[in-house]
């Protein structure tokens, strides 16, 4: 994966093919098809979690094919925690928890770049605990 401290290539106007290539490279996937599987599975799962303006705005920043996967899902009445998200996705895809966590982190890293800080902050405020770590951010907890 590319270090968060290194400057990254621009994501503005990214095509779906470019998205797949970035995920393939950053996730060290052996094939483009494996990267596509990860992108579709993770974006579909995220589409089941987000609602409202954040969902619409994120969809507008994704390449078209990715946005269709993301918005093609009906959001759950209650979103899963970050760990619940990984466990649910592993069950749906038949993957291990470790590989599913890797897939999620790889795809979310690029989604975070496409979203930008302001939108990502709003997305994280909408979701239950555990998602910040999946997006590569520290999980800040308020003292009780």
Coordinates of C-alpha atoms in Angstrom, one line a residue, residues 2-130:
X2 CA 1.1 3.5 -0.6
X3 CA 2.2 5.4 2.5
X4 CA -0.3 8.1 3.6
X5 CA 2.7 10.4 4.0
X6 CA 3.7 10.2 0.3
X7 CA 1.9 12.4 -2.2
X8 CA -0.5 10.4 -4.2
X9 CA -1.6 10.7 -7.8
X10 CA -4.7 12.7 -8.4
X11 CA -8.0 11.0 -8.2
X12 CA -10.1 13.7 -9.8
X13 CA -11.8 12.5 -12.9
X14 CA -10.7 8.9 -12.2
X15 CA -12.1 6.2 -14.5
X16 CA -13.2 2.8 -13.3
X17 CA -10.3 1.2 -15.1
X18 CA -7.9 3.6 -13.3
X19 CA -9.6 2.8 -10.0
X20 CA -9.2 -0.9 -10.5
X21 CA -5.5 -0.4 -11.4
X22 CA -4.9 1.6 -8.3
X23 CA -6.6 -1.0 -6.1
X24 CA -4.8 -3.8 -7.8
X25 CA -1.4 -2.0 -7.2
X26 CA -2.1 -0.8 -3.7
X27 CA -3.7 -4.1 -2.6
X28 CA -1.0 -6.2 -4.3
X29 CA -3.7 -8.2 -6.0
X30 CA -2.4 -10.7 -8.6
X31 CA -5.0 -9.8 -11.2
X32 CA -7.3 -7.0 -12.3
X33 CA -10.2 -9.4 -11.9
X34 CA -9.4 -10.0 -8.2
X35 CA -9.1 -6.2 -7.7
X36 CA -12.6 -5.8 -9.4
X37 CA -14.1 -8.4 -7.0
X38 CA -12.8 -6.5 -4.0
X39 CA -14.0 -3.1 -5.3
X40 CA -17.5 -4.4 -6.1
X41 CA -17.9 -6.4 -2.8
X42 CA -16.6 -3.5 -0.6
X43 CA -18.6 -0.8 -2.4
X44 CA -21.8 -2.9 -2.3
X45 CA -21.3 -3.4 1.4
X46 CA -20.7 0.3 2.0
X47 CA -23.8 1.0 0.0
X48 CA -25.8 -1.0 2.5
X49 CA -24.5 1.3 5.3
X50 CA -24.7 4.9 4.1
X51 CA -27.8 7.1 3.7
X52 CA -28.7 10.7 3.0
X53 CA -26.6 13.4 1.5
X54 CA -23.3 11.6 2.2
X55 CA -24.5 8.7 0.1
X56 CA -25.4 10.9 -2.8
X57 CA -22.2 13.0 -2.6
X58 CA -20.0 10.0 -2.4
X59 CA -21.7 8.4 -5.4
X60 CA -21.0 11.6 -7.4
X61 CA -17.3 11.3 -6.6
X62 CA -16.9 7.7 -7.6
X63 CA -16.3 6.5 -11.2
X64 CA -19.7 5.6 -12.8
X65 CA -19.4 1.8 -12.6
X66 CA -18.3 2.0 -8.9
X67 CA -21.2 4.4 -8.2
X68 CA -23.7 2.0 -9.7
X69 CA -22.4 -0.8 -7.5
X70 CA -22.5 1.5 -4.4
X71 CA -26.0 2.9 -5.1
X72 CA -27.5 -0.4 -6.2
X73 CA -27.8 -1.4 -2.6
X74 CA -30.6 -0.8 -0.2
X75 CA -29.3 0.8 3.1
X76 CA -29.8 -1.2 6.3
X77 CA -32.1 0.4 8.9
X78 CA -29.2 0.2 11.4
X79 CA -25.7 0.3 10.0
X80 CA -23.2 -2.3 11.3
X81 CA -20.2 -1.4 13.4
X82 CA -16.8 -1.5 11.6
X83 CA -16.1 -5.0 12.8
X84 CA -19.6 -6.1 12.0
X85 CA -19.1 -4.7 8.5
X86 CA -16.0 -6.9 8.0
X87 CA -17.7 -10.0 9.4
X88 CA -20.8 -9.5 7.3
X89 CA -18.7 -8.9 4.1
X90 CA -16.6 -12.0 4.9
X91 CA -19.7 -14.1 5.2
X92 CA -21.2 -12.8 2.0
X93 CA -18.0 -13.3 0.0
X94 CA -16.8 -16.5 1.6
X95 CA -13.5 -14.8 2.5
X96 CA -11.5 -15.0 5.7
X97 CA -11.7 -12.1 8.2
X98 CA -8.1 -11.2 7.4
X99 CA -8.5 -11.1 3.6
X100 CA -11.8 -9.2 4.0
X101 CA -10.2 -6.7 6.3
X102 CA -7.4 -6.3 3.7
X103 CA -9.9 -5.8 0.8
X104 CA -11.9 -3.3 2.9
X105 CA -8.8 -1.2 3.8
X106 CA -7.5 -1.2 0.3
X107 CA -10.7 -0.1 -1.3
X108 CA -11.6 2.4 1.5
X109 CA -8.1 4.0 1.2
X110 CA -9.0 5.0 -2.4
X111 CA -12.6 5.9 -1.5
X112 CA -11.2 8.2 1.2
X113 CA -9.0 10.0 -1.4
X114 CA -12.0 10.3 -3.8
X115 CA -14.3 11.6 -1.0
X116 CA -11.9 14.1 0.4
X117 CA -11.5 15.1 4.1
X118 CA -14.7 17.0 4.5
X119 CA -17.0 14.4 3.1
X120 CA -15.1 11.6 4.8
X121 CA -15.5 13.3 8.1
X122 CA -19.3 13.5 7.5
X123 CA -19.4 9.8 6.5
X124 CA -17.5 8.8 9.6
X125 CA -19.9 10.9 11.8
X126 CA -22.8 9.0 10.3
X127 CA -21.4 5.5 10.8
X128 CA -21.0 3.6 14.1
X129 CA -17.6 3.0 15.7
X130 CA -14.8 1.1 13.9

